Coordinates of C-alpha atoms and ligand atoms in Angstrom, one line a residue:
X208 CA 52.0 9.3 23.4
X209 CA 48.4 8.7 21.9
X210 CA 46.6 5.9 23.6
X211 CA 44.2 4.0 21.4
X212 CA 41.2 2.4 22.8
X213 CA 40.9 -1.0 21.1
X214 CA 37.4 -1.4 22.1
X215 CA 35.6 0.2 19.1
X216 CA 32.1 1.7 20.0
X217 CA 29.5 3.6 18.0
X218 CA 27.5 6.5 19.4
X219 CA 24.8 7.1 16.7
X220 CA 21.0 6.4 16.7
X221 CA 19.8 3.8 14.4
X222 CA 16.2 5.1 14.0
X223 CA 17.1 8.7 13.2
X224 CA 16.1 9.6 9.9
X225 CA 17.2 12.7 8.1
X226 CA 15.0 16.0 8.5
X227 CA 12.1 16.6 5.9
X228 CA 13.8 19.1 3.4
X229 CA 13.1 22.6 3.7
X230 CA 11.2 22.6 0.3
X231 CA 8.9 19.9 1.6
X232 CA 8.3 21.7 4.7
X233 CA 7.4 24.9 2.8
X234 CA 5.0 22.9 0.6
X235 CA 3.3 21.3 3.8
X236 CA 2.9 24.8 5.4
X237 CA 1.2 26.0 2.1
X238 CA -1.3 23.2 2.3
X239 CA -1.9 23.9 6.0
X240 CA -2.4 27.6 5.3
X241 CA -5.0 26.9 2.5
X242 CA -6.7 24.0 4.5
X243 CA -7.5 21.8 1.6
X244 CA -5.9 18.7 3.1
X245 CA -8.4 16.2 1.6
X246 CA -7.3 15.1 -1.8
X247 CA -10.6 15.9 -3.5
X248 CA -10.9 19.4 -2.0
X249 CA -9.9 21.8 -4.7
X250 CA -10.5 25.6 -5.1
X251 CA -11.1 25.6 -8.8
X252 CA -12.3 22.8 -11.2
X253 CA -8.9 22.9 -12.9
X254 CA -6.6 22.8 -9.6
X255 CA -4.5 19.6 -9.3
X256 CA -4.2 18.6 -5.7
X257 CA -0.7 17.7 -4.1
X258 CA -1.8 14.1 -4.2
X259 CA -2.9 14.1 -7.8
X260 CA 0.4 15.7 -8.7
X261 CA 2.6 13.0 -6.6
X262 CA 0.8 10.4 -8.5
X263 CA 1.6 12.0 -11.9
X264 CA 5.3 12.3 -10.9
X265 CA 5.6 8.8 -9.4
X266 CA 4.0 7.2 -12.4
X267 CA 6.5 8.9 -14.5
X268 CA 9.4 8.1 -12.3
X269 CA 8.4 4.4 -12.5
X270 CA 7.6 4.6 -16.2
X271 CA 4.1 3.3 -15.6
X272 CA 0.9 4.7 -16.9
X273 CA -1.0 4.9 -13.6
X274 CA -0.3 5.7 -9.9
X275 CA -2.6 5.7 -7.0
X276 CA -1.5 7.2 -3.6
X277 CA -3.0 5.7 -0.4
X278 CA -2.8 5.2 3.3
X279 CA 0.0 2.8 3.6
X280 CA 2.3 0.2 1.9
X281 CA 0.2 -2.6 3.5
X282 CA -3.0 -1.1 2.3
X283 CA -1.6 -0.8 -1.2
X284 CA -0.9 -4.5 -1.1
X285 CA -4.5 -5.2 -0.1
X286 CA -5.8 -2.9 -2.9
X287 CA -3.5 -4.5 -5.4
X288 CA -4.8 -8.0 -4.7
X289 CA -8.6 -6.9 -4.6
X290 CA -8.2 -4.8 -7.7
X291 CA -6.4 -7.8 -9.4
X292 CA -9.4 -9.9 -8.7
X293 CA -8.4 -12.3 -5.7
X294 CA -11.2 -14.9 -4.8
X295 CA -12.0 -16.0 -1.3
X296 CA -9.6 -18.7 0.1
X297 CA -7.4 -18.3 -3.2
X298 CA -3.8 -19.3 -2.6
X299 CA -1.3 -16.5 -3.0
X300 CA 2.3 -17.4 -3.2
X301 CA 4.8 -15.3 -1.1
X302 CA 8.1 -15.1 0.4
X303 CA 8.8 -17.1 3.7
X304 CA 11.4 -14.3 4.5
X305 CA 9.3 -11.0 4.6
X306 CA 7.7 -8.9 7.2
X307 CA 4.4 -9.3 8.7
X308 CA 2.3 -6.8 6.7
X309 CA 2.9 -9.1 3.6
X310 CA 1.0 -12.2 5.0
X311 CA -1.3 -9.8 6.8
X312 CA -2.5 -8.2 3.4
X313 CA -3.1 -11.7 2.1
X314 CA -5.1 -12.7 5.1
X315 CA -7.0 -9.3 5.0
X316 CA -8.4 -10.0 1.5
X317 CA -9.4 -13.5 2.2
X318 CA -6.5 -15.1 0.5
X319 CA -4.6 -18.2 1.8
X320 CA -0.7 -17.4 2.0
X321 CA 1.5 -20.1 0.7
X322 CA 5.3 -19.4 1.7
X323 CA 8.2 -19.9 -0.4
X324 CA 11.8 -20.7 0.7
X325 CA 14.6 -18.1 0.7
X326 CA 18.0 -18.5 -0.7
X327 CA 21.3 -17.7 1.1
X328 CA 21.2 -14.6 -0.9
X329 CA 17.7 -13.5 0.7
X330 CA 15.7 -13.9 -2.4
X331 CA 13.0 -16.1 -3.4
X332 CA 14.0 -19.7 -4.2
X333 CA 12.9 -20.2 -7.8
X334 CA 13.3 -23.9 -7.8
X335 CA 10.9 -24.3 -4.7
X336 CA 8.6 -21.6 -6.2
X337 CA 8.2 -23.8 -9.5
X338 CA 7.4 -26.8 -7.4
X339 CA 4.9 -25.1 -5.3
X340 CA 3.3 -23.6 -8.4
X341 CA 3.2 -27.0 -10.1
X342 CA 1.6 -28.6 -6.9
X343 CA -0.9 -26.1 -6.1
X344 CA -1.9 -24.4 -9.4
X345 CA -1.7 -21.0 -7.7
X346 CA -2.3 -18.1 -9.9
X347 CA -0.7 -15.1 -8.1
X348 CA 2.7 -14.5 -6.7
X349 CA 3.0 -11.6 -4.2
X350 CA 6.8 -11.1 -4.5
X351 CA 8.3 -9.2 -1.5
X352 CA 11.7 -7.8 -2.4
X353 CA 12.6 -8.2 1.2
X354 CA 15.3 -5.8 2.4
X355 CA 15.7 -4.7 -1.2
X356 CA 17.4 -7.9 -2.4
X357 CA 16.4 -8.5 -6.0
X358 CA 16.0 -12.0 -7.5
X359 CA 16.8 -12.8 -11.2
X360 CA 13.7 -10.9 -12.5
X361 CA 14.3 -12.2 -16.0
X362 CA 14.2 -15.9 -14.8
X363 CA 11.4 -15.3 -12.4
X364 CA 9.1 -13.6 -15.1
X365 CA 9.9 -16.5 -17.5
X366 CA 8.8 -19.0 -14.9
X367 CA 5.7 -17.0 -14.2
X368 CA 4.8 -16.8 -17.8
X369 CA 5.2 -20.3 -18.4
X370 CA 2.9 -21.2 -15.7
X371 CA 0.4 -18.2 -16.2
X372 CA 1.0 -16.9 -12.7
X373 CA 0.4 -13.2 -12.2
X374 CA 2.8 -10.9 -10.3
X375 CA 2.2 -8.2 -7.7
X376 CA 5.3 -6.7 -6.5
X377 CA 5.9 -5.5 -3.0
X378 CA 8.5 -2.7 -3.4
X379 CA 8.4 -1.4 0.1
X380 CA 12.2 -2.0 0.0
X381 CA 13.1 -1.3 -3.5
X382 CA 12.0 2.2 -4.4
X383 CA 14.7 3.6 -6.9
X384 CA 15.9 0.0 -7.5
X385 CA 16.1 -1.6 -10.9
X386 CA 17.0 -4.9 -12.6
X387 CA 18.8 -4.9 -15.9
X388 CA 17.8 -1.2 -16.1
X389 CA 14.2 -1.9 -15.6
X390 CA 12.6 -0.3 -12.5
X391 CA 11.8 -2.4 -9.8
X392 CA 7.9 -2.4 -9.8
X393 CA 7.7 -2.6 -13.4
X394 CA 7.9 -6.3 -13.9
X395 CA 4.4 -7.4 -12.8
X396 CA 0.8 -6.5 -13.0
X397 CA 1.0 -4.2 -10.1
X398 CA 3.5 -2.8 -7.7
X399 CA 3.2 -1.4 -4.2
X400 CA 5.5 1.0 -2.4
X401 CA 5.6 2.3 1.1
X402 CA 6.4 5.8 2.4
X403 CA 6.5 4.9 5.9
X404 CA 9.3 6.7 8.0
X405 CA 11.8 4.1 7.5
X406 CA 11.6 3.7 3.8
X407 CA 13.2 5.6 0.9
X408 CA 10.9 8.7 1.0
X409 CA 9.1 9.6 4.3
X410 CA 5.7 10.8 5.0
X411 CA 5.2 9.0 8.4
X412 CA 2.7 6.7 6.7
X413 CA 1.6 6.3 3.1
X414 CA 1.6 4.0 0.3
X415 CA 1.9 4.2 -3.5
X416 CA 0.5 1.8 -6.1
X417 CA 1.5 1.6 -9.8
X418 CA 0.3 -0.3 -12.9
X419 CA -0.3 -0.3 -16.6
X420 CA -3.7 -2.0 -16.6
X421 CA -6.7 0.3 -16.8
X422 CA -9.3 -2.1 -15.3
X423 CA -7.1 -2.8 -12.3
X424 CA -6.2 0.9 -11.8
X425 CA -10.0 2.0 -12.1
X426 CA -10.8 -0.7 -9.5
X427 CA -8.0 0.3 -7.2
X428 CA -9.1 4.0 -7.3
X429 CA -12.7 3.2 -6.5
X430 CA -11.5 0.9 -3.8
X431 CA -9.2 3.4 -2.1
X432 CA -12.3 5.6 -1.5
X433 CA -12.6 8.0 -4.5
X434 CA -16.4 8.4 -4.0
X435 CA -17.5 9.3 -7.6
X436 CA -14.5 11.8 -7.9
X437 CA -12.3 9.5 -9.9
X438 CA -12.1 12.1 -12.6
X439 CA -9.8 14.2 -10.3
X440 CA -7.1 11.6 -10.8
X441 CA -4.8 12.4 -13.5
X442 CA -2.4 9.4 -13.4
X443 CA -5.6 7.2 -13.9
X444 CA -7.4 5.6 -16.6
X445 CA -10.2 7.7 -18.8
X446 CA -13.8 8.1 -17.2
X447 CA -15.1 5.5 -19.6
X448 CA -13.2 2.6 -17.9
X449 CA -14.9 3.6 -14.7
X450 CA -18.3 3.2 -15.9
X451 CA -18.2 -0.4 -16.0
X452 CA -16.8 -0.9 -12.5
X453 CA -18.0 2.2 -10.5
X454 CA -21.0 0.7 -9.1
X455 CA -19.9 -2.8 -8.3
X456 CA -16.5 -2.0 -6.6
X457 CA -16.8 -1.1 -2.9
X458 CA -15.3 1.9 -1.1
X459 CA -12.8 0.7 1.3
X460 CA -11.5 4.2 2.4
X461 CA -7.6 4.4 2.7
X462 CA -6.7 7.6 0.7
X463 CA -3.5 9.7 0.9
X464 CA -4.0 13.4 2.0
X465 CA -2.3 16.5 0.7
X466 CA -0.2 17.1 3.3
X467 CA 1.6 13.8 2.9
X468 CA 1.8 14.1 -0.8
X469 CA 3.3 17.7 -0.4
X470 CA 6.2 16.4 1.7
X471 CA 6.8 13.4 -0.6
X472 CA 7.0 15.4 -3.9
X473 CA 10.4 17.1 -3.2
X474 CA 11.9 14.0 -1.5
X475 CA 11.0 12.0 -4.8
X476 CA 13.1 14.5 -6.7
X477 CA 16.2 13.6 -4.6
X478 CA 15.6 9.9 -4.5
X479 CA 18.1 8.9 -7.1
X480 CA 20.7 11.0 -5.4
X481 CA 19.8 9.3 -2.0
X482 CA 20.0 6.0 -3.7
X483 CA 23.7 6.8 -4.4
X484 CA 24.3 7.8 -0.7
X485 CA 22.8 4.6 0.5
X486 CA 25.0 2.6 -1.7
X487 CA 27.9 4.4 -0.5
X488 CA 27.0 3.7 3.2
X489 CA 26.3 0.0 2.2
X490 CA 29.7 -0.5 0.5
X491 CA 31.6 1.0 3.4
X492 CA 29.9 -1.1 6.0
X493 CA 30.2 -4.3 3.7
X494 CA 33.8 -3.6 3.1
X495 CA 34.5 -3.5 6.9
X496 CA 32.7 -6.9 7.2
X497 CA 34.2 -8.6 4.2
X498 CA 36.3 -11.5 4.3
X499 CA 38.2 -10.2 1.3
X500 CA 39.7 -7.3 3.3
X501 CA 42.4 -7.0 5.7
X502 CA 40.2 -5.9 8.6
X503 CA 37.2 -8.1 7.7
X504 CA 36.2 -11.6 8.8
X505 CA 35.7 -14.8 6.9
X506 CA 33.0 -15.9 9.2
X507 CA 30.6 -13.2 8.3
X508 CA 28.6 -13.7 5.1
X509 CA 27.1 -11.2 3.1
X510 CA 24.3 -11.9 0.5
X511 CA 25.5 -11.7 -3.2
X512 CA 23.8 -9.2 -5.3
X513 CA 22.7 -10.5 -8.8
X514 CA 25.0 -8.7 -11.4
X515 CA 22.1 -7.0 -12.9
X516 CA 20.6 -5.7 -9.8
X517 CA 20.8 -2.0 -8.9
X518 CA 19.6 -1.9 -5.2
X519 CA 19.0 0.8 -2.8
X520 CA 20.1 -0.6 0.6
X521 CA 18.6 1.4 3.4
X522 CA 19.7 -1.5 5.8
X523 CA 22.4 -4.3 5.5
X524 CA 22.1 -8.1 6.4
X525 CA 24.7 -10.5 7.2
X526 CA 25.0 -14.3 8.5
X527 CA 27.4 -15.8 10.9
X528 CA 26.5 -19.5 10.7
X529 CA 29.3 -20.6 13.0
X530 CA 27.7 -19.1 16.0
X531 CA 26.2 -21.6 18.8
X532 CA 23.1 -20.3 20.5
X533 CA 25.1 -18.8 23.5
X534 CA 27.5 -17.1 21.1
X535 CA 24.7 -15.7 19.2
X536 CA 23.1 -14.3 22.5
X537 CA 26.6 -12.9 23.5
X538 CA 27.3 -11.3 19.9
X539 CA 23.9 -9.6 20.1
X540 CA 24.4 -8.3 23.6
X541 CA 27.9 -7.2 23.1
X542 CA 27.2 -5.4 19.8
X543 CA 24.2 -3.6 21.7
X544 CA 26.7 -2.4 24.6
X545 CA 28.9 -1.1 22.0
X546 CA 26.2 1.1 20.5
X547 CA 25.3 -1.2 17.6
X548 CA 21.8 -2.0 17.3
X549 CA 21.3 -5.4 15.5
X550 CA 18.0 -7.3 14.7
X551 CA 18.2 -11.0 14.6
X552 CA 15.8 -12.7 12.2
X553 CA 16.1 -16.0 14.1
X554 CA 14.3 -15.2 17.3
X555 CA 11.4 -17.5 17.9
X556 CA 9.5 -14.8 19.4
X557 CA 8.7 -11.8 17.3
X558 CA 10.5 -8.6 18.3
X559 CA 9.7 -5.1 17.1
X560 CA 9.6 -5.1 13.4
X561 CA 11.1 -8.3 12.9
X562 CA 9.1 -11.7 12.9
X563 CA 9.9 -15.2 11.7
X564 CA 7.3 -16.9 9.5
X565 CA 6.5 -19.5 12.0
X566 CA 5.1 -16.6 14.4
X567 CA 2.2 -15.8 12.0
X568 CA 0.1 -18.2 13.7
X569 CA -3.3 -17.1 12.1
X570 CA -2.1 -19.1 8.9
X571 CA -0.9 -22.6 8.1
X572 CA 2.5 -23.1 6.8
X573 CA 4.4 -26.1 5.6
X574 CA 8.1 -26.2 7.1
X575 CA 10.8 -24.2 5.2
X576 CA 14.0 -25.8 6.3
X577 CA 16.1 -23.9 3.9
X578 CA 14.6 -20.4 5.3
X579 CA 14.9 -21.7 8.9
X580 CA 18.7 -22.3 8.3
X581 CA 19.2 -18.9 6.7
X582 CA 17.4 -17.0 9.4
X583 CA 18.9 -18.8 12.4
X584 CA 21.9 -16.7 12.3
X585 CA 20.7 -13.8 10.1
X586 CA 21.3 -10.2 11.4
X587 CA 20.0 -7.0 10.1
X588 CA 21.1 -3.4 10.7
X589 CA 19.6 -0.1 9.6
X590 CA 21.6 2.5 7.5
X591 CA 19.9 5.8 8.0
X592 CA 21.2 8.5 6.0
X593 CA 22.2 10.5 9.1
X594 CA 25.1 8.1 9.4
X595 CA 28.2 9.2 7.5
X596 CA 30.1 6.8 5.3
X597 CA 32.8 6.6 8.1
X598 CA 30.1 5.8 10.7
X599 CA 29.0 2.8 8.5
X600 CA 32.6 1.7 8.4
X601 CA 33.0 2.0 12.0
X602 CA 29.8 0.0 12.7
X603 CA 31.1 -2.8 10.4
X604 CA 34.6 -2.7 12.3
X605 CA 32.6 -3.1 15.7
X606 CA 30.8 -6.2 14.4
X607 CA 34.0 -7.7 13.1
X608 CA 35.7 -7.0 16.4
X609 CA 33.1 -8.5 18.5
X610 CA 32.8 -11.5 16.1
X611 CA 36.6 -12.3 16.3
X612 CA 36.3 -12.0 20.0
X613 CA 34.0 -14.9 20.2
X614 CA 36.2 -18.2 20.2
Ligands
LIG970 C1 8.5 -5.9 3.2 C2 7.4 -4.9 3.7 N1 6.2 -4.9 2.8 C3 5.3 -4.1 3.1 C4 5.3 -3.2 4.3 C5 4.1 -2.3 4.4 O1 4.4 -0.9 4.4 P1 3.6 0.1 5.6 O2 4.3 0.0 6.8 O3 3.6 1.3 4.8 O4 2.2 -0.6 5.7 C6 6.6 -3.0 5.0 C7 6.6 -2.2 6.0 O5 7.6 -2.2 6.9 C8 7.5 -4.0 4.6 O6 8.7 -4.0 5.4

């Protein structure tokens, strides 16, 4: 007779990403062997560095004219706002539900963050956005596609156009995603991506910035620390564009190096395939949670994806509004005891990568009651590609089992 342990558990490691592909390791070894790690260190005048090649390839992938590789996603956000022309103290609209590098970037460039409410589907609240635009006259939205959830980009762009508000996209969680067939990161003036370890392509740290505006891109290149070597950028405007900005744009060093670029290029080739693999894992997890399935739970609510959104979910979020405070604590502890590492967005004190907007005490903020309500019982779980589809279904089942055990 087989005895079945009815207490489900999971044994995997939530922070273990896949190994760097062999092709990327070989490319990194080549860079180490020739020793030219600095992006402007070339052996012959016609050599294109790994960094320059990555920029060409990522611009092509994004169907944008220009791309700049830099030190991190947060740094790319700062560059984007500076290159766009932010003024000291200027209000910058952004999501109340995002991660700390986003308001941090606004603070770093001397802007004043103004936070916008979040919907139950974890996207920016367009009604609240409109009200705040009309009240403040802000000229810029730094939109964070937080956790990869895409708002109705057509409605958003229409609203911004009507009010003459520029858009910079934080695509740290939407590399490979699209809305209505248009790549995430091609709806605004500038888009910023991260290649930090937990993102869709992994170089430990790194950022990418794309745009179609030659003035903005020329300023971003010089700001990133190009010295006067901007002609070694291929996915950048012509030299004549730099002549008007080269002497009045400061060098705020934050370049990418050839080692990181070398390991990113092969990963970019595999991004669309991996996007599919992330979706398979998300679907298996969501299916296990879902109220519509036999094994799921009606108490667990998943955000609804817009029908035109193609997302690349490297994590999953869900809410359990029915929990009281003690039930919430028990749920987190019990899931952790069964090997399921959840983050809770409602904690008053910031923990690891997660923080609530009211913990960013260096800035002022108006209360966001709708966001407070959403975050209060919002949970977050990584979906590394080292997990199989079956692993993801199992994790979902552990969560349902724990939730149902709480009366
Ligand atoms: C939503 C969001 N935006 C921006 C960033 C900044 O990226 P980086 O860590 O590369 O600076 C992150 C990083 O986690 C993020 O989660």
